[in-house]
Amino acid sequence: MVLTREEVEHIADLARLALTDEEKERFRQQLSAVLEYAARLQELDTEAIPPTATVLPLRNVMRPDEPRPLAPREDILANAPEAEEACFKVPAIWE
Amino acid sequence: MHLYNLTIHEARSLLGAGEISAVELTQAVIDRILAVDNDVRAYITLTPEVALEQARAADAVRAGAGPLQGIPIAVKDIICTAGIPTTCGSRILENFIPPYDATVVARLKAAGAVILGKTNTDEFAMGSSTENSAFFPTRNPWDLERVPGGSSGGSAAAVAAGECLGALGTDTGGSVRQPAALCGIVGLKPTYGRVSRYGLIAFASSLDQVGVLTRDVTDAAILLGVIAGHDPLDSTSLDAPVPDYTAALTGDIRGMRVGVPREYFVSGMQPEVEAAVRAALQKLADLGAEIIEVSLPHTDYALPVYYLIAPAEASANLARYDSVRYGLRIVGTSLEETYKQTRGQGFGPEVKRRIMLGTYALSAGYYDAYYLKAQKVRTLIKGDFDRAFEQVDVIVAPTSPTTAFRIGEKTEDPIQMYLSDIFTLSVNLAGICGINVPCGFDAQGLPIGMQIMGPALGEMTILRVAYAYEQATDWHTHHPPIASRTSRAH
């Protein structure tokens, strides 16, 4: 098994995911299996191979910084779990 | 002939000749949806009133004023539609109503299309069977006990069952081509950057691409022509001219070089799939194409590369679901607990699995061994295709190693599920284009698909081969037996 229970908890913490005990154990087994499967990549010598982050020939696409109409503010705010006046309302971060 | 079974080009002719109206056509398709969708469950959201209003508007102007004037189309529920819920098949976006249209939706509307509703998808397009939808699985119209493929399974099933004339899907690792294969229809994944991703809710940004699902190759050419092209709102969209894709539909492939990659004909494949694709290759040879064996030596590594890169990008993209601006919020004892509870309860198992996998692959100490390594092997996979396309015009292989599998058959074993994309993933990693065309049926009457892959911006070439094959066969004229079953049920 590649992953320990503590590692699963650490990853879940980094990803801001609350998991049940049952999920932690299931993910530990399933993610370990996928990582073991992925270990076959180590067979390849890629020392001299550059990474591909994008297949596009494009780099740094620029456009003029000009204002353009956006969707109506009320339509945007309507999707917020909580909104007040023209603001998204969030839980207090400190008391 | 039922109106709901018309192809887009047939419907255009009838509309143009004044033999049918857009309202009649739209109503026929809506009636068909009402008759069969309780079984198929292709749609998450239906918008019949909007559709009929658009149909009336289409009838009010000259027929053919737009290339899709009065044509009823479905849109995968991961593509934003202004004022119409867009859920991504997820609880976390269950109540999300986009304030704007995706560029592809705006282009459909500008072309005169009638939009019927939003089709089911694996949650955030993560899956190969549409069983990962948070709401319900979609069923394959050819056999309701089987999956339609995924993640664009709702779109594929809707096209196959006569619940729309064509549909938009998205393809990150095969999500247009594989469900098209399993549902016996045409599915085209354009070159990365060919179609704008603005308003497509992101899964894996270096791989995602909007594609089209249709009943035949001509319709795929028409629909692609509407949605392709540069978009200043998507910095990764290619600023290349959009050809008239229908000009590729000549039926003549004499002298074309068709590559057959030996790595794609491996043990473990369903024998009927291999036999059907081999027979299709013979047909291409009979039509005058030259069949050439090619090698894509890094094919075996595509699956692990994909399942590191796609989850890594997903873990970053899905970090935005923080319950601040949109989406579900489950209030916890602190801000951090609110994030964790919202995401823990809002995302389904496959999405959480991939976020976890991606977070791990990007985390300190593992980045080089997993993510960077995968990006380097991606370079090798792309290089395989670059070399192959120096020798051949297209590459032909099966689209899926099996026909449609049973609902529930692979849900407990992620790797088995991931293997259903084994023939489609490489196209996304290389950023090239591919199309599925129906090429037979197995002994149980389930459709088999052939994949024709082309180089970057090679859409004209793959459409040319696909059309020539289609015109020489009649697989695309078969319709699933869904109607008879439903009428019995009544």
mmCIF file of N, CA, C and O in Angstrom, chain B residues 448-485:
data_model
loop_
_atom_site.group_PDB
_atom_site.id
_atom_site.type_symbol
_atom_site.label_atom_id
_atom_site.label_comp_id
_atom_site.label_asym_id
_atom_site.label_seq_id
_atom_site.Cartn_x
_atom_site.Cartn_y
_atom_site.Cartn_z
ATOM 1 N N ILE B 448 -20.673 -0.631 -32.224
ATOM 2 C CA ILE B 448 -19.205 -0.599 -32.153
ATOM 3 C C ILE B 448 -18.741 0.655 -32.892
ATOM 4 O O ILE B 448 -19.312 1.012 -33.920
ATOM 5 N N GLY B 449 -17.708 1.323 -32.353
ATOM 6 C CA GLY B 449 -17.226 2.552 -32.981
ATOM 7 C C GLY B 449 -15.786 2.465 -33.426
ATOM 8 O O GLY B 449 -14.964 1.801 -32.793
ATOM 9 N N MET B 450 -15.504 3.153 -34.512
ATOM 10 C CA MET B 450 -14.137 3.289 -35.023
ATOM 11 C C MET B 450 -13.691 4.733 -34.822
ATOM 12 O O MET B 450 -14.463 5.659 -35.058
ATOM 13 N N GLN B 451 -12.450 4.888 -34.400
ATOM 14 C CA GLN B 451 -11.916 6.220 -34.172
ATOM 15 C C GLN B 451 -10.938 6.582 -35.294
ATOM 16 O O GLN B 451 -10.037 5.807 -35.612
ATOM 17 N N ILE B 452 -11.142 7.752 -35.869
ATOM 18 C CA ILE B 452 -10.229 8.263 -36.887
ATOM 19 C C ILE B 452 -9.552 9.498 -36.298
ATOM 20 O O ILE B 452 -10.215 10.471 -35.953
ATOM 21 N N MET B 453 -8.240 9.403 -36.126
ATOM 22 C CA MET B 453 -7.485 10.490 -35.495
ATOM 23 C C MET B 453 -6.709 11.262 -36.559
ATOM 24 O O MET B 453 -6.178 10.665 -37.502
ATOM 25 N N GLY B 454 -6.647 12.571 -36.383
ATOM 26 C CA GLY B 454 -5.893 13.406 -37.322
ATOM 27 C C GLY B 454 -4.980 14.343 -36.576
ATOM 28 O O GLY B 454 -5.112 14.521 -35.360
ATOM 29 N N PRO B 455 -4.042 14.969 -37.289
ATOM 30 C CA PRO B 455 -3.116 15.893 -36.636
ATOM 31 C C PRO B 455 -3.819 17.176 -36.186
ATOM 32 O O PRO B 455 -4.993 17.385 -36.490
ATOM 33 N N ALA B 456 -3.115 18.048 -35.488
ATOM 34 C CA ALA B 456 -3.671 19.330 -35.062
ATOM 35 C C ALA B 456 -4.243 20.058 -36.274
ATOM 36 O O ALA B 456 -3.599 20.134 -37.332
ATOM 37 N N LEU B 457 -5.472 20.548 -36.133
ATOM 38 C CA LEU B 457 -6.218 21.230 -37.193
ATOM 39 C C LEU B 457 -6.452 20.339 -38.410
ATOM 40 O O LEU B 457 -6.650 20.837 -39.518
ATOM 41 N N GLY B 458 -6.479 19.023 -38.170
ATOM 42 C CA GLY B 458 -6.736 18.077 -39.259
ATOM 43 C C GLY B 458 -8.200 17.677 -39.370
ATOM 44 O O GLY B 458 -8.508 16.598 -39.890
ATOM 45 N N GLU B 459 -9.112 18.540 -38.921
ATOM 46 C CA GLU B 459 -10.540 18.183 -38.926
ATOM 47 C C GLU B 459 -11.047 17.867 -40.334
ATOM 48 O O GLU B 459 -11.864 16.955 -40.514
ATOM 49 N N MET B 460 -10.571 18.629 -41.333
ATOM 50 C CA MET B 460 -11.019 18.359 -42.711
ATOM 51 C C MET B 460 -10.640 16.933 -43.125
ATOM 52 O O MET B 460 -11.402 16.242 -43.786
ATOM 53 N N THR B 461 -9.448 16.518 -42.719
ATOM 54 C CA THR B 461 -8.952 15.200 -43.134
ATOM 55 C C THR B 461 -9.747 14.078 -42.474
ATOM 56 O O THR B 461 -10.128 13.114 -43.142
ATOM 57 N N ILE B 462 -9.996 14.187 -41.157
ATOM 58 C CA ILE B 462 -10.739 13.102 -40.501
ATOM 59 C C ILE B 462 -12.189 13.067 -40.972
ATOM 60 O O ILE B 462 -12.770 11.994 -41.114
ATOM 61 N N LEU B 463 -12.771 14.248 -41.243
ATOM 62 C CA LEU B 463 -14.143 14.271 -41.747
ATOM 63 C C LEU B 463 -14.220 13.624 -43.130
ATOM 64 O O LEU B 463 -15.177 12.912 -43.451
ATOM 65 N N ARG B 464 -13.185 13.839 -43.943
ATOM 66 C CA ARG B 464 -13.169 13.284 -45.297
ATOM 67 C C ARG B 464 -13.174 11.750 -45.247
ATOM 68 O O ARG B 464 -13.952 11.097 -45.944
ATOM 69 N N VAL B 465 -12.328 11.194 -44.370
ATOM 70 C CA VAL B 465 -12.253 9.734 -44.256
ATOM 71 C C VAL B 465 -13.546 9.197 -43.634
ATOM 72 O O VAL B 465 -14.109 8.202 -44.104
ATOM 73 N N ALA B 466 -14.015 9.873 -42.584
ATOM 74 C CA ALA B 466 -15.231 9.424 -41.897
ATOM 75 C C ALA B 466 -16.418 9.407 -42.846
ATOM 76 O O ALA B 466 -17.219 8.468 -42.872
ATOM 77 N N TYR B 467 -16.519 10.446 -43.666
ATOM 78 C CA TYR B 467 -17.657 10.548 -44.592
ATOM 79 C C TYR B 467 -17.594 9.460 -45.662
ATOM 80 O O TYR B 467 -18.597 8.818 -45.975
ATOM 81 N N ALA B 468 -16.407 9.240 -46.207
ATOM 82 C CA ALA B 468 -16.264 8.216 -47.255
ATOM 83 C C ALA B 468 -16.661 6.854 -46.698
ATOM 84 O O ALA B 468 -17.370 6.077 -47.347
ATOM 85 N N TYR B 469 -16.210 6.558 -45.467
ATOM 86 C CA TYR B 469 -16.565 5.280 -44.841
ATOM 87 C C TYR B 469 -18.076 5.205 -44.613
ATOM 88 O O TYR B 469 -18.728 4.206 -44.929
ATOM 89 N N GLU B 470 -18.632 6.268 -44.060
ATOM 90 C CA GLU B 470 -20.065 6.280 -43.757
ATOM 91 C C GLU B 470 -20.911 6.063 -45.016
ATOM 92 O O GLU B 470 -21.886 5.305 -44.999
ATOM 93 N N GLN B 471 -20.509 6.709 -46.101
ATOM 94 C CA GLN B 471 -21.297 6.598 -47.329
ATOM 95 C C GLN B 471 -21.220 5.198 -47.928
ATOM 96 O O GLN B 471 -22.090 4.792 -48.696
ATOM 97 N N ALA B 472 -20.162 4.469 -47.578
ATOM 98 C CA ALA B 472 -19.987 3.117 -48.112
ATOM 99 C C ALA B 472 -20.617 2.055 -47.204
ATOM 100 O O ALA B 472 -20.534 0.861 -47.499
ATOM 101 N N THR B 473 -21.202 2.490 -46.083
ATOM 102 C CA THR B 473 -21.793 1.549 -45.122
ATOM 103 C C THR B 473 -23.154 2.090 -44.687
ATOM 104 O O THR B 473 -23.511 3.217 -45.035
ATOM 105 N N ASP B 474 -23.894 1.293 -43.934
ATOM 106 C CA ASP B 474 -25.202 1.812 -43.497
ATOM 107 C C ASP B 474 -25.389 1.758 -41.979
ATOM 108 O O ASP B 474 -26.516 1.833 -41.493
ATOM 109 N N TRP B 475 -24.289 1.649 -41.240
ATOM 110 C CA TRP B 475 -24.409 1.558 -39.773
ATOM 111 C C TRP B 475 -25.124 2.769 -39.190
ATOM 112 O O TRP B 475 -25.889 2.640 -38.227
ATOM 113 N N HIS B 476 -24.862 3.941 -39.766
ATOM 114 C CA HIS B 476 -25.420 5.175 -39.189
ATOM 115 C C HIS B 476 -26.920 5.280 -39.400
ATOM 116 O O HIS B 476 -27.559 6.175 -38.845
ATOM 117 N N THR B 477 -27.506 4.403 -40.219
ATOM 118 C CA THR B 477 -28.947 4.507 -40.473
ATOM 119 C C THR B 477 -29.770 3.689 -39.477
ATOM 120 O O THR B 477 -30.986 3.751 -39.481
ATOM 121 N N HIS B 478 -29.076 2.913 -38.607
ATOM 122 C CA HIS B 478 -29.806 2.107 -37.619
ATOM 123 C C HIS B 478 -30.263 2.984 -36.445
ATOM 124 O O HIS B 478 -29.536 3.867 -36.019
ATOM 125 N N HIS B 479 -31.432 2.694 -35.940
ATOM 126 C CA HIS B 479 -31.929 3.425 -34.764
ATOM 127 C C HIS B 479 -32.138 2.440 -33.624
ATOM 128 O O HIS B 479 -32.517 1.295 -33.842
ATOM 129 N N PRO B 480 -31.896 2.862 -32.390
ATOM 130 C CA PRO B 480 -32.084 1.956 -31.254
ATOM 131 C C PRO B 480 -33.551 1.566 -31.074
ATOM 132 O O PRO B 480 -34.435 2.311 -31.489
ATOM 133 N N PRO B 481 -33.803 0.423 -30.453
ATOM 134 C CA PRO B 481 -35.167 -0.102 -30.336
ATOM 135 C C PRO B 481 -35.956 0.518 -29.186
ATOM 136 O O PRO B 481 -36.951 -0.046 -28.752
ATOM 137 N N ILE B 482 -35.550 1.674 -28.739
ATOM 138 C CA ILE B 482 -36.157 2.278 -27.550
ATOM 139 C C ILE B 482 -37.657 2.532 -27.725
ATOM 140 O O ILE B 482 -38.420 2.338 -26.793
ATOM 141 N N ALA B 483 -38.099 2.897 -28.926
ATOM 142 C CA ALA B 483 -39.510 3.268 -29.127
ATOM 143 C C ALA B 483 -40.428 2.091 -28.813
ATOM 144 O O ALA B 483 -41.417 2.235 -28.102
ATOM 145 N N SER B 484 -40.062 0.894 -29.303
ATOM 146 C CA SER B 484 -40.950 -0.244 -29.124
ATOM 147 C C SER B 484 -41.091 -0.599 -27.649
ATOM 148 O O SER B 484 -42.165 -0.918 -27.171
ATOM 149 N N ARG B 485 -39.984 -0.525 -26.926
ATOM 150 C CA ARG B 485 -40.042 -0.855 -25.505
ATOM 151 C C ARG B 485 -40.963 0.107 -24.772
ATOM 152 O O ARG B 485 -41.802 -0.301 -23.967
#
